[in-house]
PDB file of C-alpha atoms in Angstrom:
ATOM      1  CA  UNK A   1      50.568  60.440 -27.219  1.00 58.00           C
ATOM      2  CA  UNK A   2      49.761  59.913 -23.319  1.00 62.00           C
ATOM      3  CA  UNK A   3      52.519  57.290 -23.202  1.00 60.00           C
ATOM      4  CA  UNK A   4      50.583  54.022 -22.956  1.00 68.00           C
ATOM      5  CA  UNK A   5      48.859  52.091 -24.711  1.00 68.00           C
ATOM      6  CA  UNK A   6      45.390  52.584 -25.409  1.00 66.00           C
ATOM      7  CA  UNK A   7      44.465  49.274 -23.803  1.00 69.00           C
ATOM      8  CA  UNK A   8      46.779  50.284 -20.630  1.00 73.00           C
ATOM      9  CA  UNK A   9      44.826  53.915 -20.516  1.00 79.00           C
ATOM     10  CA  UNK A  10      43.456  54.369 -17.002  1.00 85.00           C
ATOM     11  CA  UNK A  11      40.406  56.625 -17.220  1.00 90.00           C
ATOM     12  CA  UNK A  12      38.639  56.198 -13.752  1.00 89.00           C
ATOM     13  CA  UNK A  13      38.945  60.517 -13.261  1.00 93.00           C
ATOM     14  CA  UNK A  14      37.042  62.825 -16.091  1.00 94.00           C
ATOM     15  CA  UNK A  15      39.928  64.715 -17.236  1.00 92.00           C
ATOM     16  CA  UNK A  16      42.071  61.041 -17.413  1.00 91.00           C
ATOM     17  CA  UNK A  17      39.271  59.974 -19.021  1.00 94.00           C
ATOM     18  CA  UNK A  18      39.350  63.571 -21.794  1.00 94.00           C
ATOM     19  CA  UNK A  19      43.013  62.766 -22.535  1.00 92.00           C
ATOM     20  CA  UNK A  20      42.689  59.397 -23.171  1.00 93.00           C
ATOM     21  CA  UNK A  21      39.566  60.139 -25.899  1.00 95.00           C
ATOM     22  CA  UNK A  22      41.274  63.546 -27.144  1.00 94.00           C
ATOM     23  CA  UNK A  23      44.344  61.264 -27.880  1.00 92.00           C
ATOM     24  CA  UNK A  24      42.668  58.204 -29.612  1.00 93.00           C
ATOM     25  CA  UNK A  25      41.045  60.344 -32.088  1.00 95.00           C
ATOM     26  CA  UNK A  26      44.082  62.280 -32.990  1.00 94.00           C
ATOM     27  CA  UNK A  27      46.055  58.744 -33.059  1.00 91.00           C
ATOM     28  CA  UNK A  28      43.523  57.333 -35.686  1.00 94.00           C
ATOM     29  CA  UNK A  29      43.202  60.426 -37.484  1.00 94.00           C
ATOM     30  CA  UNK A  30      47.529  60.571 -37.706  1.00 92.00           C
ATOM     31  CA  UNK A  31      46.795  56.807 -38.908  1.00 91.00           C
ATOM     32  CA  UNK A  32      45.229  57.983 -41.738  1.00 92.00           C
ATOM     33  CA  UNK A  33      46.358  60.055 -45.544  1.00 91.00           C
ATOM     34  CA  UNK A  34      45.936  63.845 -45.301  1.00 89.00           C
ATOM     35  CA  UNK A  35      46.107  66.912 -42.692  1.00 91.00           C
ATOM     36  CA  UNK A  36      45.633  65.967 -39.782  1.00 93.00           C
ATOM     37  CA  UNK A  37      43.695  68.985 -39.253  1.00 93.00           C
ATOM     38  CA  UNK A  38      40.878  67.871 -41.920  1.00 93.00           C
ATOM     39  CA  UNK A  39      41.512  64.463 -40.424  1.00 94.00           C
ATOM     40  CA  UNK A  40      40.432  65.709 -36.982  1.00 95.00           C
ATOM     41  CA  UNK A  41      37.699  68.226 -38.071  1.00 95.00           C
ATOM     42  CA  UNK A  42      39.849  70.859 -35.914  1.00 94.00           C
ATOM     43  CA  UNK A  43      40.876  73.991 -37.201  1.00 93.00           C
ATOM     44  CA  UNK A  44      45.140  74.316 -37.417  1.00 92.00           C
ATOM     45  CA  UNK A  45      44.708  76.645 -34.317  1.00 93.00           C
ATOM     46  CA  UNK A  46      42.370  74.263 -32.690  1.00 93.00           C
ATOM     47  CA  UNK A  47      44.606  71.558 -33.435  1.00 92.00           C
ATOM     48  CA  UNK A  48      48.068  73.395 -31.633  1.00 90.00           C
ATOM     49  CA  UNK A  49      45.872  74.703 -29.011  1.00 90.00           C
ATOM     50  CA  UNK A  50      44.902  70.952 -28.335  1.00 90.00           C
ATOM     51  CA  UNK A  51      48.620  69.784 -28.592  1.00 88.00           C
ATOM     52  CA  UNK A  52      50.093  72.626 -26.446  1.00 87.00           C
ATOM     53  CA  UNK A  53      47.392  72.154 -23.819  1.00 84.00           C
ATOM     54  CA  UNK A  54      46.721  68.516 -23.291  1.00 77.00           C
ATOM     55  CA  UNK A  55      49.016  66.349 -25.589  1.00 63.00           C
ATOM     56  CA  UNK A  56      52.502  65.072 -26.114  1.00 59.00           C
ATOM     57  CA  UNK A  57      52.993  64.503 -29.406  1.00 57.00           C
ATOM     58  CA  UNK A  58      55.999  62.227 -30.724  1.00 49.00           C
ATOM     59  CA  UNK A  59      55.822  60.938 -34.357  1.00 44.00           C
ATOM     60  CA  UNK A  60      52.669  62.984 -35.679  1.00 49.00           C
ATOM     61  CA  UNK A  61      53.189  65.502 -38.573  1.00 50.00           C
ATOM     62  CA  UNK A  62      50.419  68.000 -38.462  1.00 49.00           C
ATOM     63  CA  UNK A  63      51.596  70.044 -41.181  1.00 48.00           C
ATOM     64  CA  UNK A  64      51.037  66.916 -43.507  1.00 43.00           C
ATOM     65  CA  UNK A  65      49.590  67.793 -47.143  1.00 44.00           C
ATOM     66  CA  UNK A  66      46.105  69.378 -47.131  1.00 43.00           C
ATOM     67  CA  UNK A  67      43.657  67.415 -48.810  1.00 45.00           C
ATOM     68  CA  UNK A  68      40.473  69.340 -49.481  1.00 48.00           C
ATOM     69  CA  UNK A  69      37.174  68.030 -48.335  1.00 51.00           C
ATOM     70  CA  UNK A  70      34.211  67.816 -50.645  1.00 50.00           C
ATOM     71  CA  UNK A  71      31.745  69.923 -50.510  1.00 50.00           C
ATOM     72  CA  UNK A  72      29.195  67.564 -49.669  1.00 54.00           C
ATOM     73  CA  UNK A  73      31.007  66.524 -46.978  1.00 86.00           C
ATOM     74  CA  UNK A  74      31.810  69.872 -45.263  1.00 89.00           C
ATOM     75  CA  UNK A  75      28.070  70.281 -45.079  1.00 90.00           C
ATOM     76  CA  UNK A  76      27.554  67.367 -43.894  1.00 91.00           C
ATOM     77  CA  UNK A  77      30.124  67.799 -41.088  1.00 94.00           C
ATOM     78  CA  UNK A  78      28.781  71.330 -39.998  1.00 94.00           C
ATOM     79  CA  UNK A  79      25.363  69.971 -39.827  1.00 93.00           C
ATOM     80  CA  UNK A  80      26.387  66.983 -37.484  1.00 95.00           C
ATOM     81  CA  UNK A  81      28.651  69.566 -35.329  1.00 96.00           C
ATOM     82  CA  UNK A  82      25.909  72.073 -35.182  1.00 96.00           C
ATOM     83  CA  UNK A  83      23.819  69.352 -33.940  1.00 96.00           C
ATOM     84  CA  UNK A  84      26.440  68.373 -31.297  1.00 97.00           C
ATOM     85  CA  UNK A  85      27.172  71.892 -30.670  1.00 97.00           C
ATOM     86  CA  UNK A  86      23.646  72.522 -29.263  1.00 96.00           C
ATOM     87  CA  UNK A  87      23.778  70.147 -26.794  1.00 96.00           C
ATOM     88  CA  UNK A  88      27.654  71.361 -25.498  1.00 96.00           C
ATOM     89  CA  UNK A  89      28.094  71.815 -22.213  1.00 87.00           C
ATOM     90  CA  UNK A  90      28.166  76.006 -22.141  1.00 88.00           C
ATOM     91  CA  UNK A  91      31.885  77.344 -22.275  1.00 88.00           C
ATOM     92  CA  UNK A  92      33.809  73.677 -22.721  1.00 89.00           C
ATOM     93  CA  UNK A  93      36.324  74.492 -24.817  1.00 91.00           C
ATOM     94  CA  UNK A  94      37.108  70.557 -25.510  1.00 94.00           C
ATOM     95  CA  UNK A  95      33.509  70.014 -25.704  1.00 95.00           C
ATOM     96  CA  UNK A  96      33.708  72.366 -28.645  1.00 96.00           C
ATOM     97  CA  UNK A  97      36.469  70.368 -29.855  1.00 96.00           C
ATOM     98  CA  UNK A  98      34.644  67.046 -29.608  1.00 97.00           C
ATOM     99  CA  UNK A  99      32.118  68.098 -31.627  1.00 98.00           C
ATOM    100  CA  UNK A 100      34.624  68.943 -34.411  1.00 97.00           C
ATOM    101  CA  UNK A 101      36.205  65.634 -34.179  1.00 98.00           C
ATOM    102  CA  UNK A 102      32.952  63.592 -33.685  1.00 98.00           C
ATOM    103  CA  UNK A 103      31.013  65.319 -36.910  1.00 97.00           C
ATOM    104  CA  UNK A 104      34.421  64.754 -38.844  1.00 97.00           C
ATOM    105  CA  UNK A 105      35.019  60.959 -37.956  1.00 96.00           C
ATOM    106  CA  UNK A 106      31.752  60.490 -38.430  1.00 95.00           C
ATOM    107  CA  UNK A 107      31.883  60.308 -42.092  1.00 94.00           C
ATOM    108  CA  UNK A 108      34.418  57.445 -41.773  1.00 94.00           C
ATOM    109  CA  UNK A 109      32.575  53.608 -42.402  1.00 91.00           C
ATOM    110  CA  UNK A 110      33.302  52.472 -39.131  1.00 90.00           C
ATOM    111  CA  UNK A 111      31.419  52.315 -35.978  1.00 91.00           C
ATOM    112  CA  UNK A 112      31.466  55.676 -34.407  1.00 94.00           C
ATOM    113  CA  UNK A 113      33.482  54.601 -31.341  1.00 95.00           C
ATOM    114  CA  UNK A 114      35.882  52.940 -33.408  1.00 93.00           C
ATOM    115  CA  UNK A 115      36.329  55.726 -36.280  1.00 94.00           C
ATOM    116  CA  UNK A 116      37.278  57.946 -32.569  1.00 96.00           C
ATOM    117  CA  UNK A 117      39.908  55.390 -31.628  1.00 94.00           C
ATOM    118  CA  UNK A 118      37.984  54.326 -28.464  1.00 94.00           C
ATOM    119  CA  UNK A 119      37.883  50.792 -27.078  1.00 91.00           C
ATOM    120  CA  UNK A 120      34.578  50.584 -27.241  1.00 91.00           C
ATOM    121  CA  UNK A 121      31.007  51.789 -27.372  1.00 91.00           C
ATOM    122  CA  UNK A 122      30.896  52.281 -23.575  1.00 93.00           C
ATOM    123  CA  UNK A 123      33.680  54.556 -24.043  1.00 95.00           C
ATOM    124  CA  UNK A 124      31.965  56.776 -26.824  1.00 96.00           C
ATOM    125  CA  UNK A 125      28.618  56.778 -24.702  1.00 95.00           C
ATOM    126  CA  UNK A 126      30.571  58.126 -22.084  1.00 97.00           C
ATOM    127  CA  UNK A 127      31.993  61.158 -23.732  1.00 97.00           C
ATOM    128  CA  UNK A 128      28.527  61.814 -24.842  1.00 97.00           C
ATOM    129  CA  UNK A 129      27.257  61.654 -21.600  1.00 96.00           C
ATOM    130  CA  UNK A 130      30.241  63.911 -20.038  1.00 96.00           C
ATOM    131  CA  UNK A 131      30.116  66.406 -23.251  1.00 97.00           C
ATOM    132  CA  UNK A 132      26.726  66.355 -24.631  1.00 97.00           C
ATOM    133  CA  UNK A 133      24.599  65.428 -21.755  1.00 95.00           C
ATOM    134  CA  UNK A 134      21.044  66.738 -22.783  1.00 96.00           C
ATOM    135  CA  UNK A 135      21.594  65.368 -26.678  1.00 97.00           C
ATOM    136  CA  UNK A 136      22.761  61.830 -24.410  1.00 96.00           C
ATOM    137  CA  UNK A 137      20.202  61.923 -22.258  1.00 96.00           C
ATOM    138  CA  UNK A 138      17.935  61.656 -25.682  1.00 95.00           C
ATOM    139  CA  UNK A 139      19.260  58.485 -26.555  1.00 92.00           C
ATOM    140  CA  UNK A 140      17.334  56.765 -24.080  1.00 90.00           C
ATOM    141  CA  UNK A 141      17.157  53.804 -26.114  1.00 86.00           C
ATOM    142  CA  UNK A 142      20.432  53.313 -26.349  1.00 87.00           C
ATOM    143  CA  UNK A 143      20.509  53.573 -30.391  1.00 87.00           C
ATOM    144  CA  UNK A 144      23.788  53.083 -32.332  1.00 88.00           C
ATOM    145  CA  UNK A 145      25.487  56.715 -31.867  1.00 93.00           C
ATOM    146  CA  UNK A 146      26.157  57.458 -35.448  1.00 91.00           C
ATOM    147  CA  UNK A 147      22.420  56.323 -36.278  1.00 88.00           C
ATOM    148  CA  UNK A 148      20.903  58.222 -33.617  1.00 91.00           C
ATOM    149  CA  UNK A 149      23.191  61.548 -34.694  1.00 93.00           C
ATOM    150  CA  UNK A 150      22.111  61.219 -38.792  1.00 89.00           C
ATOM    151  CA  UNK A 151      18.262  60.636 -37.427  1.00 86.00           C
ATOM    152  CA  UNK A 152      18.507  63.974 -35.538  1.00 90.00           C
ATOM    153  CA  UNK A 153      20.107  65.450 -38.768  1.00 86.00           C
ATOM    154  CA  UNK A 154      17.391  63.839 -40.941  1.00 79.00           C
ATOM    155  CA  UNK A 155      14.449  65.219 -38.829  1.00 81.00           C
ATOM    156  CA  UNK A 156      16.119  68.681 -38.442  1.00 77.00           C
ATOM    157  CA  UNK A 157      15.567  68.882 -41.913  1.00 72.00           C
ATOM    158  CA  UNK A 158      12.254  67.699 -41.992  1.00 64.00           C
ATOM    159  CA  UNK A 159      12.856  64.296 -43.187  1.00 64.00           C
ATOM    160  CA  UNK A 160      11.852  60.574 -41.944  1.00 63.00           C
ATOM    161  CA  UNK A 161      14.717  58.409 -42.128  1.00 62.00           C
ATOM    162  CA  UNK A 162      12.671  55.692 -40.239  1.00 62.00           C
ATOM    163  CA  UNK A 163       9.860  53.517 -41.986  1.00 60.00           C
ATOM    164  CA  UNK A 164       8.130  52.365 -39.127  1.00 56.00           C
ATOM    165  CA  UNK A 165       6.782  54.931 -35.968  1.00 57.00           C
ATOM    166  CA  UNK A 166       7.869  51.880 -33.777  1.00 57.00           C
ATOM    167  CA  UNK A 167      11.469  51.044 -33.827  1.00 55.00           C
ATOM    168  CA  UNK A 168      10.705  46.998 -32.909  1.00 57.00           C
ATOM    169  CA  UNK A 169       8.503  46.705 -35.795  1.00 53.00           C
ATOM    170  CA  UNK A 170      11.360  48.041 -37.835  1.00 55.00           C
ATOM    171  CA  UNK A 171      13.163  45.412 -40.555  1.00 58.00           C
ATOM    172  CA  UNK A 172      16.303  47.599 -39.692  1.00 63.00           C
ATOM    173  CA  UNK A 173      15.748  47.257 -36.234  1.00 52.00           C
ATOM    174  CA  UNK A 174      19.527  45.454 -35.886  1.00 56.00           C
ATOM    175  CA  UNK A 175      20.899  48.156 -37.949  1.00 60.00           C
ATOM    176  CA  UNK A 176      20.325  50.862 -35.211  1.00 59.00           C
ATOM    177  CA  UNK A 177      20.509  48.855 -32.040  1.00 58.00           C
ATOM    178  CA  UNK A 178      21.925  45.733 -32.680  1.00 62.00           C
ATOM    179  CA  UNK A 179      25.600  44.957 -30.934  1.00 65.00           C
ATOM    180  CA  UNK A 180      28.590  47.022 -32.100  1.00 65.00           C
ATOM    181  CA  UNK A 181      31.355  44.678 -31.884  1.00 68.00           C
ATOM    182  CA  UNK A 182      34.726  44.962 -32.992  1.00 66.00           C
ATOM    183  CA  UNK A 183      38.279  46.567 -32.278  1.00 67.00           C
ATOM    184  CA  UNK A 184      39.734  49.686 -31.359  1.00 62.00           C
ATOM    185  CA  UNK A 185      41.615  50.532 -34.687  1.00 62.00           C
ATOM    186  CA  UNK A 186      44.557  51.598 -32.217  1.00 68.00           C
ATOM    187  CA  UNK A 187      44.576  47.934 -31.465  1.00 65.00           C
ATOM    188  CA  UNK A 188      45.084  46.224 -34.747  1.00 54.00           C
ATOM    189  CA  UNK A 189      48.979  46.537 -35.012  1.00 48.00           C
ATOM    190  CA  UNK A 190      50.982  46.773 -31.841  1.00 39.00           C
ATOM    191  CA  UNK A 191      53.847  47.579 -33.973  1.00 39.00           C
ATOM    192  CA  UNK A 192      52.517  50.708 -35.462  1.00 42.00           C
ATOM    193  CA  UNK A 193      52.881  54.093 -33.876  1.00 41.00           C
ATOM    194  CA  UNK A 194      49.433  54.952 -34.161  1.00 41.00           C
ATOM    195  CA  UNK A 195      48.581  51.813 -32.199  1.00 39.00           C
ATOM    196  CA  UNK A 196      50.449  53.988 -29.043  1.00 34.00           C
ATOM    197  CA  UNK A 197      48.477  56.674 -27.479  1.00 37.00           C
TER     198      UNK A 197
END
């Protein structure tokens, strides 16, 4: 959708690097069964705003049949984007729609960074940092993003999700900061379209 690949992006500037992350989540969303809109977490106006503005879309249907979400996890997503949406730079309107998309790929199984499309967790840490500074600059301990996001949820509703006070003594201590390896799902087939931002 920026016409190379996602290994080929160059993202030295900050709105190079915004194109590059606005198109690798929309690329692994179009990957995927269902609207791209619910895919996305944007809104259908969202979603053509984002297209007319920033992308060039070749090969992606977003009028692709709707397939509801459950209810569970629309509340879900609204309570991860509410959390994101405190901590959005004031007036970014693609920091608004990063929080959509991050609280709705969230739910996928994946790493975080690679449920975006990103090539890695350095590239996810940096949208953070560029989008959500203060809720970033909180994750001093450089947890596992979609860990630290669901603790945040869990203790915003008054809940421990943690059974230790001291995150070394923790048994799941590899669970929320152990290495996050693995490959950009826009990597995995060369051949497929999704696989070309």
């Amino acid at each position: 959708m920026t016409g190379v690949p996602p290994k080929a992006a160059r993202i030295e500037s900050d709105e190079a690097f915004d194109l590059h992350a606005l198109a690798c989540i929309v690329s692994v969303a179009a990957s995927e069964s269902g609207a791209l809109a619910e895919r996305t977490g944007l809104s259908e106006a969202d979603l053509s705003a984002l297209f007319s503005s920033f992308l060039v879309c070749g090969g992606i249907d977003a009028d692709s049949d709707v397939v509801a979400t459950e209810m569970a996890d629309a509340e879900e997503v609204e309570l991860i984007r509410d959390i994101l949406l405190a901590h959005v730079v004031p007036g970014s309107e693609k920091g608004r729609w990063f929080a959509a998309m991050i609280a709705r790929r969230a739910l996928e199984p994946n790493h975080l960074w690679e449920d975006l499309g990103l090539r890695n967790r350095g590239e996810l840490t940096r949208l953070m940092a560029r989008h959500f500074g203060s809720l970033a600059a909180r994750n001093d301990k450089n947890m596992r993003w979609k860990r630290f996001i669901y603790r945040l949820m869990c203790e915003n509703d008054g809940f421990v999700m943690c059974a230790t006070p001291v995150c070394t003594n923790c048994a799941d201590y590899n669970s929320c900061f152990g290495a996050e390896e693995g490959t950009s799902r826009l990597s995995e087939d060369p051949a497929s379209p999704a696989s070309r931002v």
